[in-house]
Tab-separated table of C-alpha atoms in Angstrom:
chain	number	residue	atom	x	y	z
A	135	UNK	CA	8.366	-30.042	-34.021
A	136	UNK	CA	5.612	-29.333	-32.022
A	137	UNK	CA	3.794	-26.302	-31.577
A	138	UNK	CA	4.998	-25.565	-27.868
A	139	UNK	CA	8.334	-26.375	-29.674
A	140	UNK	CA	7.958	-23.875	-32.368
A	141	UNK	CA	6.852	-20.599	-30.091
A	142	UNK	CA	10.401	-21.551	-27.945
A	143	UNK	CA	12.138	-20.520	-31.115
A	144	UNK	CA	9.736	-18.030	-31.701
A	145	UNK	CA	10.467	-16.171	-28.804
A	146	UNK	CA	14.115	-16.701	-28.990
A	147	UNK	CA	13.751	-14.989	-32.025
A	148	UNK	CA	12.744	-12.146	-30.568
A	149	UNK	CA	14.080	-8.446	-28.417
A	150	UNK	CA	12.132	-8.036	-25.229
A	151	UNK	CA	11.115	-4.485	-24.121
A	152	UNK	CA	9.930	-4.735	-20.673
A	153	UNK	CA	8.105	-1.346	-20.093
A	154	UNK	CA	5.649	-2.686	-16.795
A	155	UNK	CA	2.278	-4.171	-16.982
A	156	UNK	CA	0.655	-0.218	-17.989
A	157	UNK	CA	2.350	-0.421	-21.228
A	158	UNK	CA	1.900	-2.592	-24.633
A	159	UNK	CA	4.853	-3.726	-26.095
A	160	UNK	CA	5.101	-4.380	-29.942
A	161	UNK	CA	7.762	-6.207	-31.268
A	162	UNK	CA	8.914	-7.687	-34.911
A	163	UNK	CA	9.298	-11.144	-35.023
A	164	UNK	CA	12.167	-12.189	-37.406
A	165	UNK	CA	10.316	-15.206	-38.529
A	166	UNK	CA	7.278	-16.311	-40.866
A	167	UNK	CA	4.281	-15.595	-40.004
A	168	UNK	CA	1.739	-18.339	-38.941
A	169	UNK	CA	-1.516	-18.102	-40.759
A	170	UNK	CA	-5.072	-19.173	-39.720
A	171	UNK	CA	-6.716	-22.701	-40.486
A	172	UNK	CA	-10.344	-21.649	-39.003
A	173	UNK	CA	-11.526	-19.722	-37.177
A	174	UNK	CA	-14.952	-19.020	-35.251
A	175	UNK	CA	-16.485	-16.833	-32.237
A	176	UNK	CA	-16.903	-18.665	-28.908
A	177	UNK	CA	-19.181	-17.411	-25.940
A	178	UNK	CA	-17.289	-14.697	-24.181
A	179	UNK	CA	-15.340	-16.677	-21.627
A	180	UNK	CA	-13.071	-15.073	-18.504
A	181	UNK	CA	-9.394	-16.474	-18.759
A	182	UNK	CA	-6.317	-15.888	-16.592
A	183	UNK	CA	-2.543	-16.495	-16.543
A	184	UNK	CA	-1.747	-20.441	-15.606
A	185	UNK	CA	1.547	-19.579	-14.907
A	186	UNK	CA	4.269	-16.801	-16.009
A	187	UNK	CA	4.363	-18.292	-19.428
A	188	UNK	CA	3.168	-17.141	-22.039
A	189	UNK	CA	2.683	-13.586	-24.512
A	190	UNK	CA	-0.014	-12.079	-26.580
A	191	UNK	CA	0.586	-11.866	-30.074
A	192	UNK	CA	-1.269	-9.817	-32.958
A	193	UNK	CA	-2.862	-12.900	-35.323
A	194	UNK	CA	0.318	-13.114	-38.072
A	195	UNK	CA	2.118	-13.645	-34.497
A	196	UNK	CA	4.965	-10.702	-35.944
A	197	UNK	CA	3.872	-8.663	-33.198
A	198	UNK	CA	4.318	-8.961	-29.404
A	199	UNK	CA	1.134	-7.150	-27.289
A	200	UNK	CA	1.961	-8.070	-24.261
A	201	UNK	CA	3.557	-10.791	-21.814
A	202	UNK	CA	1.596	-12.839	-18.974
A	203	UNK	CA	4.285	-12.119	-16.723
A	204	UNK	CA	3.298	-8.135	-17.355
A	205	UNK	CA	0.254	-8.379	-16.374
A	206	UNK	CA	-0.454	-10.635	-13.390
A	207	UNK	CA	-3.487	-10.264	-11.602
A	208	UNK	CA	-5.428	-9.365	-15.038
A	209	UNK	CA	-8.393	-11.549	-15.852
A	210	UNK	CA	-8.435	-11.794	-20.041
A	211	UNK	CA	-11.594	-12.464	-22.064
A	212	UNK	CA	-12.064	-14.650	-25.089
A	213	UNK	CA	-14.545	-14.179	-27.806
A	214	UNK	CA	-12.621	-16.338	-30.673
A	215	UNK	CA	-10.665	-19.158	-30.536
A	216	UNK	CA	-8.661	-20.159	-33.784
A	217	UNK	CA	-6.229	-22.579	-35.159
A	218	UNK	CA	-3.375	-20.744	-36.218
A	219	UNK	CA	-0.880	-22.976	-38.858
A	220	UNK	CA	3.035	-22.296	-38.497
A	221	UNK	CA	5.410	-24.509	-40.749
A	222	UNK	CA	4.004	-28.140	-40.360
A	223	UNK	CA	2.613	-27.169	-36.617
A	224	UNK	CA	-1.017	-26.509	-36.042
A	225	UNK	CA	-2.285	-24.679	-32.529
A	226	UNK	CA	-5.603	-24.005	-30.819
A	227	UNK	CA	-5.780	-20.158	-29.646
A	228	UNK	CA	-7.959	-17.816	-28.062
A	229	UNK	CA	-8.375	-14.105	-28.899
A	230	UNK	CA	-8.081	-12.358	-25.649
A	231	UNK	CA	-8.463	-8.717	-24.854
A	232	UNK	CA	-8.014	-7.053	-20.922
A	233	UNK	CA	-11.548	-5.638	-19.357
A	234	UNK	CA	-10.670	-1.786	-20.471
A	235	UNK	CA	-9.908	-3.526	-24.277
A	236	UNK	CA	-6.611	-1.508	-24.040
A	237	UNK	CA	-4.767	-4.873	-24.633
A	238	UNK	CA	-5.667	-7.760	-26.991
A	239	UNK	CA	-4.296	-9.922	-29.572
A	240	UNK	CA	-3.976	-14.395	-30.216
A	241	UNK	CA	-2.568	-17.058	-27.641
A	242	UNK	CA	-2.009	-19.864	-27.355
A	243	UNK	CA	-4.504	-21.434	-24.963
A	244	UNK	CA	-2.315	-23.830	-22.786
A	245	UNK	CA	-0.910	-19.814	-21.359
A	246	UNK	CA	-4.439	-19.616	-20.008
A	247	UNK	CA	-7.293	-21.541	-17.594
A	248	UNK	CA	-11.029	-20.560	-16.777
A	249	UNK	CA	-12.178	-17.786	-14.505
A	250	UNK	CA	-11.155	-14.418	-13.020
A	251	UNK	CA	-7.882	-14.110	-11.816
A	252	UNK	CA	-7.602	-13.701	-8.193
A	253	UNK	CA	-7.235	-10.212	-6.320
A	254	UNK	CA	-3.412	-9.976	-5.722
A	255	UNK	CA	-1.647	-6.005	-5.239
A	256	UNK	CA	1.181	-6.741	-8.120
A	257	UNK	CA	3.453	-3.543	-5.293
A	258	UNK	CA	3.351	-4.574	-1.735
A	259	UNK	CA	4.876	-6.230	-0.557
A	260	UNK	CA	2.615	-6.976	2.862
A	261	UNK	CA	-0.604	-6.060	2.973
A	262	UNK	CA	-3.827	-6.854	4.905
A	263	UNK	CA	-7.690	-5.946	4.770
A	264	UNK	CA	-9.406	-5.472	8.039
A	265	UNK	CA	-12.662	-5.561	8.926
A	266	UNK	CA	-12.837	-2.898	11.285
A	267	UNK	CA	-16.277	-4.196	13.103
A	268	UNK	CA	-15.024	-8.407	13.061
A	269	UNK	CA	-11.508	-7.101	13.969
A	270	UNK	CA	-11.056	-10.021	11.534
A	271	UNK	CA	-8.184	-9.775	8.184
A	272	UNK	CA	-10.474	-10.636	4.916
A	273	UNK	CA	-6.929	-10.383	2.582
A	274	UNK	CA	-3.919	-10.405	3.149
A	275	UNK	CA	-0.350	-10.502	1.708
A	276	UNK	CA	2.404	-11.391	3.928
A	277	UNK	CA	0.288	-10.332	7.065
A	278	UNK	CA	2.474	-11.407	9.890
A	279	UNK	CA	5.415	-10.876	8.199
A	280	UNK	CA	7.183	-8.284	10.636
A	281	UNK	CA	8.795	-5.549	8.399
A	282	UNK	CA	9.940	-1.759	8.536
A	283	UNK	CA	7.042	0.944	8.877
A	284	UNK	CA	8.311	4.601	9.313
A	285	UNK	CA	5.760	6.775	10.306
A	286	UNK	CA	3.327	4.748	10.054
A	287	UNK	CA	4.563	4.064	13.448
A	288	UNK	CA	3.126	7.820	15.069
A	289	UNK	CA	-0.560	5.773	15.782
A	290	UNK	CA	1.573	4.109	18.024
A	291	UNK	CA	2.484	7.365	19.550
A	292	UNK	CA	-0.477	8.720	19.162
A	293	UNK	CA	-2.743	6.383	20.670
A	294	UNK	CA	-0.020	6.910	23.840
A	295	UNK	CA	-0.313	10.685	23.837
A	296	UNK	CA	-4.340	10.596	23.984
A	297	UNK	CA	-4.306	8.042	26.189
A	298	UNK	CA	-2.967	10.895	28.897
A	299	UNK	CA	-5.054	12.675	28.563
A	300	UNK	CA	-8.683	10.894	28.375
A	301	UNK	CA	-6.758	9.493	32.100
A	302	UNK	CA	-6.185	12.910	33.159
A	303	UNK	CA	-2.748	13.068	33.591
A	304	UNK	CA	-2.551	15.640	30.465
A	305	UNK	CA	-4.632	18.791	28.891
A	306	UNK	CA	-4.898	19.520	25.410
A	307	UNK	CA	-2.871	22.782	26.475
A	308	UNK	CA	0.658	21.865	28.358
A	309	UNK	CA	3.406	23.110	27.093
A	310	UNK	CA	5.546	20.617	25.663
A	311	UNK	CA	9.561	20.815	26.023
A	312	UNK	CA	10.716	21.060	22.246
A	313	UNK	CA	14.037	22.660	23.372
A	314	UNK	CA	16.239	20.442	22.954
A	315	UNK	CA	19.172	20.049	20.299
A	316	UNK	CA	18.320	17.619	18.598
A	317	UNK	CA	14.511	17.951	18.309
A	318	UNK	CA	15.673	21.455	16.653
A	319	UNK	CA	18.338	20.059	14.751
A	320	UNK	CA	16.051	17.574	13.205
A	321	UNK	CA	13.498	20.242	12.270
A	322	UNK	CA	16.112	21.834	10.571
A	323	UNK	CA	16.495	19.138	8.879
A	324	UNK	CA	15.783	18.852	4.886
A	325	UNK	CA	15.794	14.606	4.993
A	326	UNK	CA	13.892	14.031	8.920
A	327	UNK	CA	12.665	17.509	9.792
A	328	UNK	CA	9.995	19.724	8.379
A	329	UNK	CA	8.046	20.968	11.676
A	330	UNK	CA	10.565	23.536	13.592
A	331	UNK	CA	11.098	24.647	16.654
A	332	UNK	CA	12.059	27.893	17.209
A	333	UNK	CA	13.201	29.293	20.865
A	334	UNK	CA	10.862	31.968	20.796
A	335	UNK	CA	8.590	29.963	20.503
A	336	UNK	CA	5.998	27.454	23.540
A	337	UNK	CA	4.242	24.604	21.512
A	338	UNK	CA	1.431	23.167	22.942
A	339	UNK	CA	0.373	18.795	23.196
A	340	UNK	CA	-2.300	19.658	20.961
A	341	UNK	CA	-0.482	21.548	18.462
A	342	UNK	CA	2.346	19.041	18.286
A	343	UNK	CA	-0.590	16.222	18.081
A	344	UNK	CA	-1.386	18.213	14.865
A	345	UNK	CA	1.999	18.536	13.343
A	346	UNK	CA	3.241	14.307	13.981
A	347	UNK	CA	-0.573	13.199	12.336
A	348	UNK	CA	-1.093	15.809	9.830
A	349	UNK	CA	2.574	16.799	9.131
A	350	UNK	CA	4.700	13.270	9.785
A	351	UNK	CA	6.909	15.523	12.149
A	352	UNK	CA	9.427	13.481	13.323
A	353	UNK	CA	10.919	15.826	15.747
A	354	UNK	CA	7.402	16.823	17.333
A	355	UNK	CA	6.481	12.764	17.893
A	356	UNK	CA	9.362	12.418	20.220
A	357	UNK	CA	8.452	14.993	21.820
A	358	UNK	CA	5.164	14.475	22.385
A	359	UNK	CA	6.404	10.721	23.796
A	360	UNK	CA	8.951	12.271	26.087
A	361	UNK	CA	5.828	14.722	27.323
A	362	UNK	CA	3.978	11.139	27.795
A	363	UNK	CA	6.796	9.158	29.989
A	364	UNK	CA	9.720	11.679	30.624
A	365	UNK	CA	12.115	10.000	28.475
A	366	UNK	CA	12.563	8.478	25.016
A	367	UNK	CA	13.792	5.502	26.674
A	368	UNK	CA	10.867	5.182	28.715
A	369	UNK	CA	7.775	6.386	26.023
A	370	UNK	CA	9.908	3.454	23.690
A	371	UNK	CA	9.463	0.359	26.629
A	372	UNK	CA	5.372	2.015	27.210
A	373	UNK	CA	5.514	1.465	22.892
A	374	UNK	CA	6.235	-1.896	23.877
A	375	UNK	CA	4.586	-2.725	26.765
A	376	UNK	CA	1.391	-1.724	25.227
A	377	UNK	CA	1.825	-3.712	21.920
A	378	UNK	CA	2.427	-6.871	24.356
A	379	UNK	CA	-0.886	-5.520	26.701
A	380	UNK	CA	-2.918	-5.727	22.965
A	381	UNK	CA	-1.105	-9.168	21.781
A	382	UNK	CA	1.012	-8.059	18.889
A	383	UNK	CA	2.801	-10.993	18.473
A	384	UNK	CA	4.861	-9.423	15.933
A	385	UNK	CA	5.702	-5.570	17.291
A	386	UNK	CA	8.695	-4.314	18.814
A	387	UNK	CA	9.644	-0.564	18.800
A	388	UNK	CA	12.775	1.038	18.953
A	389	UNK	CA	11.317	4.710	17.914
A	390	UNK	CA	8.736	7.165	19.034
A	391	UNK	CA	8.871	8.735	15.449
A	392	UNK	CA	9.626	5.881	12.657
A	393	UNK	CA	13.308	7.072	11.380
A	394	UNK	CA	15.211	4.177	12.287
A	395	UNK	CA	18.138	4.682	14.765
A	396	UNK	CA	20.753	5.118	11.815
A	397	UNK	CA	19.295	8.225	11.113
A	398	UNK	CA	18.345	8.795	15.048
A	399	UNK	CA	22.337	8.891	16.191
A	400	UNK	CA	23.158	11.672	14.339
A	401	UNK	CA	19.955	13.579	16.855
A	402	UNK	CA	21.097	11.857	19.937
A	403	UNK	CA	17.473	10.173	20.134
A	404	UNK	CA	19.057	6.369	18.770
A	405	UNK	CA	17.504	3.595	21.120
A	406	UNK	CA	17.789	-1.097	21.679
A	407	UNK	CA	19.873	-2.631	19.302
A	408	UNK	CA	17.879	-2.811	15.794
A	409	UNK	CA	17.743	-0.260	13.636
A	410	UNK	CA	13.965	0.514	12.973
A	411	UNK	CA	10.492	-0.796	14.157
A	412	UNK	CA	9.526	-4.120	12.954
A	413	UNK	CA	5.773	-4.164	12.808
A	414	UNK	CA	3.616	-6.958	10.850
A	415	UNK	CA	0.944	-5.485	8.821
A	416	UNK	CA	-2.079	-7.487	10.860
A	417	UNK	CA	-0.080	-5.702	14.222
A	418	UNK	CA	0.129	-2.229	12.513
A	419	UNK	CA	-4.325	-2.464	11.033
A	420	UNK	CA	-4.612	-3.854	15.010
A	421	UNK	CA	-2.818	-0.645	16.086
A	422	UNK	CA	-4.740	1.467	14.246
A	423	UNK	CA	-7.845	0.351	15.417
A	424	UNK	CA	-7.570	0.656	18.202
A	425	UNK	CA	-6.405	3.552	17.883
A	426	UNK	CA	-9.924	4.475	15.912
A	427	UNK	CA	-12.631	2.845	18.638
A	428	UNK	CA	-11.347	3.788	21.737
A	429	UNK	CA	-10.316	7.775	20.277
A	430	UNK	CA	-12.714	7.729	17.299
A	431	UNK	CA	-11.825	11.787	17.170
A	432	UNK	CA	-8.182	10.622	15.254
A	433	UNK	CA	-10.611	10.014	12.499
A	434	UNK	CA	-11.971	13.933	12.479
A	435	UNK	CA	-8.369	14.929	12.981
A	436	UNK	CA	-7.275	12.837	9.838
A	437	UNK	CA	-9.050	13.696	7.744
A	438	UNK	CA	-7.946	17.794	7.620
A	439	UNK	CA	-6.121	18.405	4.306
A	440	UNK	CA	-3.638	20.835	6.109
A	441	UNK	CA	-3.777	23.569	8.651
A	442	UNK	CA	-1.544	26.215	10.109
A	443	UNK	CA	0.283	25.181	13.346
A	444	UNK	CA	1.967	27.869	15.391
A	445	UNK	CA	2.285	30.057	12.471
A	446	UNK	CA	3.913	26.541	10.075
A	447	UNK	CA	1.854	24.765	7.466
A	448	UNK	CA	1.159	21.256	7.916
A	449	UNK	CA	-0.004	19.140	4.623
A	450	UNK	CA	-1.373	16.153	4.829
A	451	UNK	CA	-0.259	13.739	2.271
A	452	UNK	CA	-3.122	11.339	2.287
A	453	UNK	CA	-4.622	11.568	-0.951
A	454	UNK	CA	-6.939	9.281	-0.680
A	455	UNK	CA	-9.255	12.234	1.298
A	456	UNK	CA	-11.560	14.252	-0.827
A	457	UNK	CA	-10.437	16.694	-3.454
A	458	UNK	CA	-7.890	14.499	-3.535
A	459	UNK	CA	-6.086	12.400	-6.771
A	460	UNK	CA	-7.574	9.200	-5.773
A	461	UNK	CA	-10.215	10.426	-3.647
A	462	UNK	CA	-13.388	7.684	-4.556
A	463	UNK	CA	-16.737	9.164	-3.035
A	464	UNK	CA	-18.415	5.516	-2.278
A	465	UNK	CA	-14.829	4.227	-0.236
A	466	UNK	CA	-15.621	7.390	2.128
A	467	UNK	CA	-11.476	7.199	3.100
A	468	UNK	CA	-11.326	9.639	6.454
A	469	UNK	CA	-8.270	8.695	7.672
A	470	UNK	CA	-5.346	7.968	8.184
A	471	UNK	CA	-1.221	7.618	7.996
A	472	UNK	CA	1.083	7.954	6.107
A	473	UNK	CA	4.847	6.702	6.023
A	474	UNK	CA	8.331	6.823	3.816
A	475	UNK	CA	11.749	6.142	4.895
A	476	UNK	CA	14.240	4.448	2.723
A	477	UNK	CA	14.127	1.217	3.613
A	478	UNK	CA	10.334	1.327	4.851
A	479	UNK	CA	9.317	2.062	1.127
A	480	UNK	CA	5.732	3.561	1.568
A	481	UNK	CA	3.626	2.902	3.483
A	482	UNK	CA	-0.274	3.601	4.046
A	483	UNK	CA	-2.443	2.325	7.432
A	484	UNK	CA	-6.121	3.374	5.394
A	485	UNK	CA	-9.751	3.858	6.944
A	486	UNK	CA	-13.119	4.247	5.339
A	487	UNK	CA	-16.949	3.011	5.372
A	488	UNK	CA	-18.878	2.109	2.729
A	489	UNK	CA	-22.885	2.492	2.933
A	490	UNK	CA	-24.205	0.178	4.490
A	491	UNK	CA	-20.599	-1.573	4.971
A	492	UNK	CA	-18.470	-2.273	8.126
A	493	UNK	CA	-15.669	0.376	8.447
A	494	UNK	CA	-12.206	-1.083	6.772
A	495	UNK	CA	-8.742	-0.791	7.952
A	496	UNK	CA	-6.095	-0.994	5.453
A	497	UNK	CA	-2.219	-1.651	5.558
A	498	UNK	CA	0.055	-1.768	2.338
A	499	UNK	CA	3.784	-1.935	3.157
A	500	UNK	CA	7.132	-0.590	1.187
A	501	UNK	CA	4.245	0.067	-1.805
A	502	UNK	CA	5.484	2.172	-4.772
A	503	UNK	CA	1.831	3.061	-5.996
A	504	UNK	CA	0.029	2.460	-2.736
A	505	UNK	CA	-2.736	4.684	-2.636
A	506	UNK	CA	-3.650	2.751	-6.304
A	507	UNK	CA	-3.320	-0.220	-4.168
A	508	UNK	CA	-5.540	0.970	-1.508
A	509	UNK	CA	-7.991	2.101	-3.450
A	510	UNK	CA	-7.577	-1.535	-4.967
A	511	UNK	CA	-8.217	-3.156	-1.823
A	512	UNK	CA	-10.749	-1.661	0.098
A	513	UNK	CA	-13.215	-1.887	-2.852
A	514	UNK	CA	-11.996	-5.704	-3.352
A	515	UNK	CA	-12.195	-6.444	0.674
A	516	UNK	CA	-16.042	-4.877	0.184
A	517	UNK	CA	-16.627	-7.193	-3.071
A	518	UNK	CA	-16.351	-10.091	-0.204
A	519	UNK	CA	-19.241	-9.019	1.908
A	520	UNK	CA	-18.370	-6.544	5.056
A	521	UNK	CA	-22.350	-5.779	4.922
A	522	UNK	CA	-23.777	-3.917	8.091
């Protein structure tokens, strides 16, 4: 029997428990242990998985430590080599450990290949890292595939608000109409609201801008769109026209807020035939680039952790800002926008600038680990260069 068949037979006897890449799994095998024929130290060398096949065991091979499938983007460092025997078969095995040393053990050499693991994001379905200065993508994953983007859509809405103020046809102090019953109901909704429109209050453009940017208020974004264009329908047409003028071929809007029509219908704000705004990660990054380039104040406005707006606390859920869980000082993150709906998943547009480097804009869509993966993506983008 070949060594690969022996391993296959052994694996068939294992009871497998999958806990994800972050957890080492140890399973006892009901089979005779392996014996060591010979062993030697080798120069520390980087390897990575050859495919999703293979697993790491203790030297006796009666406990499984981890699977290659569970660690898709890990670099393994080999420091020992051994010939192990099982029944009448022998094979060459490597002693490996990940960078932190939290996972280590023995694996058949044929499951690995030399070199560090290529960079990848495990959770994001679509992602991109854009060099702000050049406008070029330095890394991407399915970046040209349009998908729902939730409240990240508000970047286009806020751009058009800033554009109206910049061209002199509107002012920050303008009062925005917020009395529509649908907008009031939306603000009172547990799933679609958060920022309330009270009947005895007046709200300025600046207040609703802050509510939409920081608190991701959906009714504020829709009200602002109506202020810009006169109606919700006209504003959505303006969003699409702006995308077309920027040659964004993977951007189509039906909502000023990012809510899907399946939610907006109850409030009287559904529009068009599609259910959701459909935009690619690359086009989202380009929208963010236009916004930052034309209206850099959005970085100052968007880096505020929280703010009281017309008596209501607006909390910024960007957890990469100073003082937050995923803050990394060297990245100098100062924006930009979070988003979530069950359909779109967790979405995040991040931006920051390392000293001596170009600004980076990152987008992750449908990512259950959006801040960790954004931090990894930013650091990887800077490892590729982007010098100022």
